[in-house]
Amino acid sequence: MNNSFLDFEKPIADIYDKIQALKDIASESPELLSQIAKLEEEEKNITKRIYSKLSTWQTVQVARHPKRPHTSDYIARIFSDFDELHGDRMFGDDSSLIGGIGYLDETPIVVIGHEKGRDTQEKVKRNFGMPQPEGYRKAKRLMELAEHFLLPVITFIDTSGAYPGIEGEERGQSEAIARNLAVMSELKTPIIVVVTGEGGSGGALALGVGDHVSMFEYATYSVASPEACSSIVWRSSDHAAEAAEAMKVSAKELIKINVIDEIIKEPSGGAHRDYAAAAANIKSSLIDNLQKIGTIEINDLLERRYQRLITIGK
Amino acid sequence: MNWLTRLIPSIGIDTSTNKSKVPDGLWISCPSCEATLYKPELEKSLYVCPKCDHHLRIGARTRLEQFLDNAVYKEIAADIKSKDPLKFKDTKYYTARVRDAMKATGENDAIVIGQGHVKDIPVVVAAFEFRFMGGSMGGVVGEKFVAGINKAIEDQIPFICFSTSGGARMQESMISLMQMAKTSAAIQKLKGHKLPYISIMVDPIFGGVSASLAMLGDINIAEPKAFVGFAGRRVIEDTVRVELPDDFQKAEFLLDHGALDMIVHRKDLRAKVSGLLNKIYNK
C-alpha cells in the first residue's frame, strides 16, 4: 500500500504505517484503539493540510496517480444499466476510449471517456488511454447517435494525449481530432465535459467541446504535457515542474481564465482515496448541470456553445 | 511592385529556416539541392527551385501577393496583438519572445488575413507566417482566423487558408489549445452558410493546426512534398522505436492515405483553386 503514496505525501505515509503497525497488535491490546483513533484523526488533518496547498507539479502527480479512478470506475458508480457500444464502423474498436448508453438516475445518456487501464495487461490493451483515430471516430459516432436520439452526451477526459504512432498518422489522427471538434461544436444535444484526470493536448480536447466544462480539483488540462512543453520551450526535459506551473495546468488556474466553468471537489487526499465519494461528487455536478442546460432551447444552446468557444482568446 | 521593393526582408523568403550558406542578398542556396539561385529569378518562379522543383518556404504576405490578382489585398484584423493571458515565462518572458518575433518579421502575429480576388472570384485568404514563432497558433491567430471567416460570411464569399505551423503555442497553453476548437467551430459556421473553405497545406504543419483548421477543408490541397502530420517525426520515432521512411508524412503520403484531395504545384494554385471554386461556388 505504501507504494501508492507520492513523495510529497511522506508525512501521511509515516502515520499510515504507524496506524497499520498498531492495528496489527491491537487485537491483543485493546487499549491501543484510542491511540489508533487519534492517529487516524491526525492522518486526516495532515492529508487535508498537504492537499490544501499542492504545488502545480504535485497536482500533476495526483492527476496521474496510479490508483486514480478511471472512466470505467466512474461509469460503474455514476450510471446504471450501462451498455458499452463498440467500434467506429470503419476500421476497428479502440479500447483506449470507451463509450455507451446508460442512465443518470432516470435520464438516458451517452457517456464517452478515455480509459487508461489498471493492471499492466489492461494498460497495454487500452494503449495507456492514448487513442488512435478509430477511437475518436467511435466517439464521433456515439455523439451522432446521441444527437439522433436526443440523448445528452457526457464525456470524461483522462489521457496523456492521442497516440503518436505510424498507423495513427496513416489513418488520419489529425483529421479524426479536427472532425470531432467540428462535430461537437454544433451537435444538437447538450454536452457536458468532465476532466477527471489528465487533460493532455488535442487528444483530450477531441472530447472537450461542450456546454459545461468541469474539472476535478486535482485534474490537469494543458496544450502539451509538462515534459513536452519543457523540451519544446526549455529545450530540455528537466523543466517539467516549471512548465506545469507556467502553463497553468490546474483547475484553480483554468477557472480564472474561463477555460472551465466549475471545479468539482475531490475527497480529501484525492479521488483515489475514496472512489465512491469521488463518483458521487461528479454525479451530483452532472445532475445539477444537466438540469440547468436541459431547459435551454437547442438553438440557444448551440449559440451559447459557439459564443463560449469564440470568446476564448479574444 | 518592382523587384527592389520585394527585397525588403519582411516579405522575403524565410532565411531563418532554410539552410542557406549564402548571406542575405541576391543569391540564395536551395535548401534541397543546394543550387545557388538568383533571387529575382526565384521570385519569378514563385520561390520554387528551378533546378529541383523544391517549394521554398515563403512569408505570409508573399503568399497573399502570389496568390491574389495583381498582388492586391485588403488586410483584415491587422491590429490584433497578443495579450500574454498566462503571464508565461520560461527562460525568457513570452512578451519578449513576441516582441522579438514582431521585430524579426514585421508582423503582429503568425497569421495575415487578406481580402482580394483570385481570377476575379472574391475571396478571403488567411496565410500563416511560419517565421513568427514557428507559425504557432495562439489567441491572436484564432481571433484573426475567425475575423476572416466572419468577413467571408458577411460578404458571402469563399474562404481559403494557407496553413504552415508547428502547432499550438506552448506559451498560451489552454488558450492556445482552445483555438483549435474555436477555429473549427467557425469553419462549421462558414459551411452552414454554404460557403466553401479550401485548405491549402504548406510545409510544414503539425500538432494543433494540423488537428483542426488545416484538415477541415471542403477541399484539402497540399503543395508537393509538404510535411503534414499530427505528431512530429522525432516524437513518433521515440515512441515506436522504428526508423520512419523518408516519405512519411509528406503530402504524397497523405494523398495515398486519403487525407488530401490533391497535390498542386505552386505555379498552378491560382488556376486550380479558382477552377474548383467556380465549380462548387456557383454564383
XYZ file of N, CA, C and O in Angstrom, chain A residues 186-287:
408
model
N -21.317 21.794 -33.050
C -22.715 22.016 -33.447
C -23.590 20.781 -33.257
O -24.624 20.640 -33.910
N -23.192 19.912 -32.368
C -24.007 18.733 -32.076
C -25.289 19.185 -31.373
O -25.245 19.874 -30.355
N -26.430 18.747 -31.915
C -27.709 19.274 -31.411
C -28.213 18.502 -30.203
O -29.330 17.971 -30.191
N -27.416 18.455 -29.188
C -27.813 17.872 -27.910
C -26.839 18.404 -26.845
O -25.707 18.763 -27.188
N -27.269 18.489 -25.599
C -26.353 19.025 -24.587
C -25.099 18.156 -24.424
O -25.184 16.930 -24.496
N -23.966 18.807 -24.209
C -22.708 18.087 -23.956
C -22.112 18.602 -22.647
O -21.931 19.812 -22.486
N -21.840 17.682 -21.747
C -21.152 18.053 -20.512
C -19.804 17.350 -20.477
O -19.708 16.143 -20.720
N -18.757 18.131 -20.211
C -17.393 17.605 -20.229
C -16.840 17.618 -18.802
O -16.965 18.620 -18.104
N -16.257 16.508 -18.393
C -15.589 16.476 -17.095
C -14.138 16.035 -17.304
O -13.891 14.936 -17.815
N -13.194 16.893 -16.947
C -11.794 16.489 -16.987
C -11.520 15.801 -15.650
O -11.507 16.442 -14.607
N -11.351 14.489 -15.685
C -11.254 13.732 -14.431
C -9.812 13.501 -14.003
O -9.538 13.339 -12.821
N -8.895 13.439 -14.988
C -7.506 13.121 -14.650
C -6.564 14.027 -15.417
O -6.429 15.200 -15.112
N -5.927 13.458 -16.433
C -5.022 14.228 -17.262
C -5.749 14.718 -18.505
O -6.322 13.912 -19.241
N -5.722 16.005 -18.736
C -6.258 16.544 -19.985
C -5.094 16.899 -20.868
O -4.572 17.996 -20.821
N -4.654 15.954 -21.679
C -3.434 16.132 -22.459
C -3.700 16.502 -23.905
O -4.048 15.658 -24.722
N -3.579 17.794 -24.200
C -3.479 18.268 -25.574
C -4.704 17.959 -26.446
O -5.816 17.772 -25.948
N -4.470 17.912 -27.756
C -5.557 17.706 -28.711
C -6.297 16.398 -28.496
O -7.497 16.303 -28.755
N -5.575 15.413 -27.996
C -6.198 14.125 -27.719
C -7.235 14.197 -26.613
O -8.147 13.363 -26.538
N -7.110 15.202 -25.751
C -8.114 15.449 -24.715
C -9.227 16.328 -25.265
O -10.419 16.032 -25.110
N -8.826 17.388 -25.949
C -9.799 18.348 -26.473
C -10.789 17.694 -27.434
O -11.926 18.158 -27.569
N -10.362 16.608 -28.089
C -11.239 15.924 -29.040
C -12.500 15.381 -28.370
O -13.445 14.983 -29.043
N -12.539 15.365 -27.042
C -13.773 15.053 -26.312
C -14.210 16.268 -25.486
O -15.068 16.160 -24.619
N -13.611 17.428 -25.749
C -13.706 18.515 -24.778
C -14.557 19.711 -25.138
O -14.565 20.689 -24.405
N -15.257 19.652 -26.265
C -16.089 20.801 -26.639
C -17.501 20.580 -26.115
O -18.129 19.587 -26.451
N -17.985 21.487 -25.283
C -19.307 21.249 -24.717
C -19.950 22.491 -24.154
O -19.461 23.611 -24.314
N -21.093 22.269 -23.474
C -21.869 23.373 -22.914
C -21.467 23.692 -21.485
O -21.714 24.778 -20.988
N -20.902 22.708 -20.817
C -20.423 22.933 -19.465
C -19.167 22.088 -19.299
O -19.192 20.888 -19.541
N -18.072 22.739 -18.930
C -16.814 22.009 -18.768
C -16.392 22.107 -17.306
O -16.179 23.200 -16.781
N -16.317 20.965 -16.663
C -15.870 20.988 -15.279
C -14.582 20.195 -15.154
O -14.224 19.399 -16.023
N -13.896 20.430 -14.070
C -12.635 19.736 -13.831
C -12.610 19.268 -12.399
O -13.044 19.992 -11.492
N -12.102 18.084 -12.200
C -11.860 17.604 -10.861
C -10.770 18.471 -10.239
O -9.871 18.966 -10.926
N -10.857 18.601 -8.935
C -9.979 19.512 -8.195
C -8.492 19.314 -8.519
O -7.735 20.262 -8.649
N -8.075 18.055 -8.638
C -6.649 17.788 -8.869
C -6.389 17.246 -10.274
O -5.385 16.582 -10.519
N -7.297 17.514 -11.193
C -7.061 17.155 -12.587
C -6.194 18.237 -13.225
O -6.015 19.319 -12.653
N -5.650 17.936 -14.394
C -4.859 18.924 -15.127
C -5.340 18.987 -16.572
O -5.936 18.031 -17.075
N -5.065 20.097 -17.210
C -5.505 20.291 -18.590
C -4.505 21.251 -19.225
O -4.267 22.337 -18.688
N -3.892 20.840 -20.335
C -2.878 21.705 -20.936
C -2.656 21.379 -22.404
O -3.063 20.328 -22.894
N -1.992 22.294 -23.065
C -1.768 22.179 -24.511
C -0.782 21.063 -24.837
O -0.792 20.508 -25.921
N 0.082 20.748 -23.873
C 1.046 19.658 -24.062
C 1.384 19.159 -22.672
O 1.150 19.856 -21.685
N 1.938 17.994 -22.567
C 2.347 17.519 -21.252
C 3.468 18.437 -20.748
O 4.192 19.028 -21.548
N 3.595 18.583 -19.425
C 4.681 19.417 -18.909
C 6.046 18.974 -19.452
O 6.895 19.817 -19.748
N 6.225 17.672 -19.638
C 7.502 17.168 -20.157
C 7.716 17.656 -21.596
O 8.817 18.079 -21.966
N 6.658 17.571 -22.405
C 6.774 18.004 -23.802
C 7.008 19.511 -23.870
O 7.857 19.980 -24.628
N 6.271 20.251 -23.052
C 6.448 21.713 -23.031
C 7.877 22.057 -22.631
O 8.515 22.921 -23.230
N 8.380 21.335 -21.637
C 9.745 21.572 -21.181
C 10.733 21.365 -22.324
O 11.627 22.177 -22.553
N 10.561 20.278 -23.065
C 11.563 20.023 -24.097
C 11.383 20.954 -25.293
O 12.358 21.280 -25.968
N 10.165 21.428 -25.515
C 9.974 22.358 -26.636
C 10.466 23.757 -26.270
O 11.204 24.383 -27.017
N 10.064 24.238 -25.097
C 10.349 25.632 -24.764
C 11.708 25.797 -24.087
O 12.450 26.719 -24.387
N 12.027 24.881 -23.158
C 13.319 24.976 -22.461
C 14.414 24.212 -23.196
O 15.562 24.242 -22.841
N 14.008 23.433 -24.194
C 14.916 22.582 -24.957
C 15.646 21.575 -24.067
O 16.814 21.258 -24.280
N 14.954 21.142 -23.025
C 15.482 20.103 -22.141
C 14.302 19.554 -21.359
O 13.345 20.272 -21.058
N 14.372 18.273 -21.027
C 13.215 17.671 -20.369
C 13.235 17.874 -18.856
O 12.403 17.351 -18.137
N 14.203 18.651 -18.359
C 14.358 18.797 -16.904
C 13.460 19.845 -16.262
O 13.526 20.062 -15.060
N 12.648 20.503 -17.059
C 11.894 21.627 -16.506
C 10.390 21.359 -16.452
O 9.589 22.293 -16.525
N 10.027 20.085 -16.328
C 8.600 19.737 -16.378
C 7.805 20.444 -15.280
O 6.694 20.928 -15.521
N 8.370 20.512 -14.086
C 7.635 21.146 -12.984
C 7.404 22.628 -13.266
O 6.294 23.138 -13.065
N 8.455 23.286 -13.754
C 8.299 24.704 -14.112
C 7.299 24.878 -15.250
O 6.502 25.829 -15.262
N 7.376 23.952 -16.210
C 6.467 24.040 -17.363
C 5.016 23.891 -16.912
O 4.137 24.620 -17.374
N 4.778 22.969 -15.971
C 3.421 22.768 -15.463
C 2.907 24.049 -14.819
O 1.767 24.471 -15.024
N 3.787 24.667 -14.056
C 3.445 25.927 -13.393
C 3.147 27.014 -14.432
O 2.129 27.677 -14.365
N 4.060 27.144 -15.388
C 3.930 28.215 -16.382
C 2.691 28.037 -17.250
O 2.040 29.006 -17.623
N 2.349 26.786 -17.548
C 1.191 26.537 -18.419
C -0.126 26.644 -17.659
O -1.183 26.542 -18.263
N -0.051 26.809 -16.355
C -1.259 26.922 -15.536
C -2.221 25.750 -15.800
O -3.333 25.926 -16.267
N -1.737 24.560 -15.489
C -2.471 23.348 -15.858
C -3.568 22.975 -14.852
O -4.377 22.095 -15.123
N -3.606 23.638 -13.699
C -4.526 23.188 -12.653
C -5.896 23.840 -12.773
O -6.050 24.911 -13.362
N -6.891 23.169 -12.188
C -8.271 23.647 -12.267
C -8.414 25.037 -11.682
O -9.101 25.890 -12.243
N -7.729 25.284 -10.569
C -7.930 26.587 -9.921
C -7.363 27.736 -10.746
O -7.817 28.871 -10.629
N -6.405 27.440 -11.618
C -5.904 28.470 -12.532
C -6.814 28.605 -13.754
O -7.084 29.709 -14.225
N -7.258 27.464 -14.255
C -8.003 27.497 -15.521
C -9.388 28.114 -15.365
O -9.941 28.662 -16.318
N -9.937 28.042 -14.167
C -11.254 28.655 -13.977
C -11.130 30.180 -14.020
O -12.049 30.879 -14.446
N -9.943 30.692 -13.648
C -9.736 32.144 -13.669
C -9.730 32.699 -15.087
O -10.044 33.864 -15.292
N -9.313 31.880 -16.064
C -9.279 32.383 -17.443
C -10.440 31.812 -18.256
O -10.409 31.801 -19.485
N -11.462 31.340 -17.546
C -12.714 30.906 -18.184
C -12.574 29.770 -19.183
O -13.389 29.636 -20.094
N -11.552 28.970 -19.025
C -11.443 27.789 -19.878
C -12.384 26.703 -19.350
O -12.934 25.909 -20.096
N -12.586 26.690 -18.038
C -13.540 25.755 -17.440
C -14.584 26.536 -16.642
O -14.374 27.701 -16.294
N -15.700 25.852 -16.363
C -16.808 26.530 -15.684
C -16.916 26.162 -14.212
O -17.551 26.868 -13.445
N -16.370 25.018 -13.852
C -16.620 24.534 -12.497
C -15.470 23.641 -12.037
O -14.870 22.917 -12.836
N -15.185 23.715 -10.740
C -14.234 22.766 -10.152
C -15.034 21.804 -9.283
O -15.761 22.248 -8.387
N -14.925 20.529 -9.547
C -15.614 19.532 -8.719
C -14.655 19.087 -7.613
O -13.522 18.672 -7.890
N -15.126 19.194 -6.389
C -14.315 18.816 -5.220
C -13.941 17.339 -5.252
O -14.737 16.502 -5.649
N -12.736 17.046 -4.790
C -12.332 15.647 -4.626
C -12.336 15.290 -3.147
O -12.207 16.177 -2.297
N -12.468 14.012 -2.842
C -12.340 13.590 -1.448
C -10.976 14.037 -0.909
O -10.026 14.168 -1.682
N -10.880 14.236 0.386
C -9.621 14.661 0.985
C -8.508 13.695 0.598
O -8.649 12.482 0.710
N -7.397 14.249 0.094
C -6.283 13.406 -0.311
C -6.416 12.860 -1.720
O -5.625 12.015 -2.132
N -7.415 13.319 -2.457
C -7.527 12.932 -3.857
C -8.546 11.842 -4.119
O -8.896 11.056 -3.227
N -9.022 11.797 -5.354
C -10.093 10.877 -5.753
C -9.740 9.416 -5.479
O -10.612 8.600 -5.184
N -8.438 9.096 -5.540
C -8.046 7.685 -5.394
C -8.264 7.164 -3.975
O -8.250 5.960 -3.757
N -8.466 8.071 -2.988
C -8.674 7.595 -1.615
C -10.103 7.162 -1.350
O -10.376 6.495 -0.356
N -11.011 7.586 -2.215
C -12.411 7.244 -1.990
C -13.185 7.298 -3.311
O -13.741 8.336 -3.672
N -13.168 6.184 -4.010
C -13.811 6.136 -5.327
C -15.286 6.524 -5.242
O -15.801 7.240 -6.091
N -15.963 6.022 -4.199
C -17.412 6.248 -4.107
C -17.710 7.733 -3.929
O -18.583 8.296 -4.604
N -16.951 8.378 -3.041
C -17.188 9.800 -2.808
C -16.824 10.619 -4.051
O -17.526 11.576 -4.406
N -15.735 10.224 -4.721
C -15.333 10.929 -5.938
C -16.446 10.850 -6.983
O -16.845 11.864 -7.581
N -16.950 9.636 -7.186
C -18.013 9.438 -8.184
C -19.270 10.205 -7.783
O -19.943 10.804 -8.636
N -19.577 10.217 -6.490
C -20.790 10.908 -6.034
C -20.691 12.411 -6.312
O -21.684 13.046 -6.704
N -19.501 12.969 -6.133
C -19.329 14.402 -6.410
C -19.539 14.713 -7.897
O -20.163 15.712 -8.245
N -19.003 13.836 -8.737
C -19.209 14.046 -10.179
C -20.689 13.908 -10.502
O -21.264 14.714 -11.229
N -21.297 12.891 -9.915
C -22.700 12.630 -10.238
C -23.582 13.829 -9.885
O -24.427 14.245 -10.680
N -23.375 14.396 -8.717
C -24.266 15.495 -8.349
C -24.012 16.716 -9.231
O -24.945 17.438 -9.583
N -22.768 16.921 -9.638
C -22.498 18.017 -10.586
C -23.193 17.761 -11.922
O -23.787 18.667 -12.516
N -23.128 16.517 -12.397
C -23.762 16.181 -13.676
C -25.264 16.422 -13.619
O -25.849 17.000 -14.545
N -25.877 15.979 -12.527
C -27.330 16.135 -12.411
C -27.716 17.614 -12.382
O -28.596 18.052 -13.124
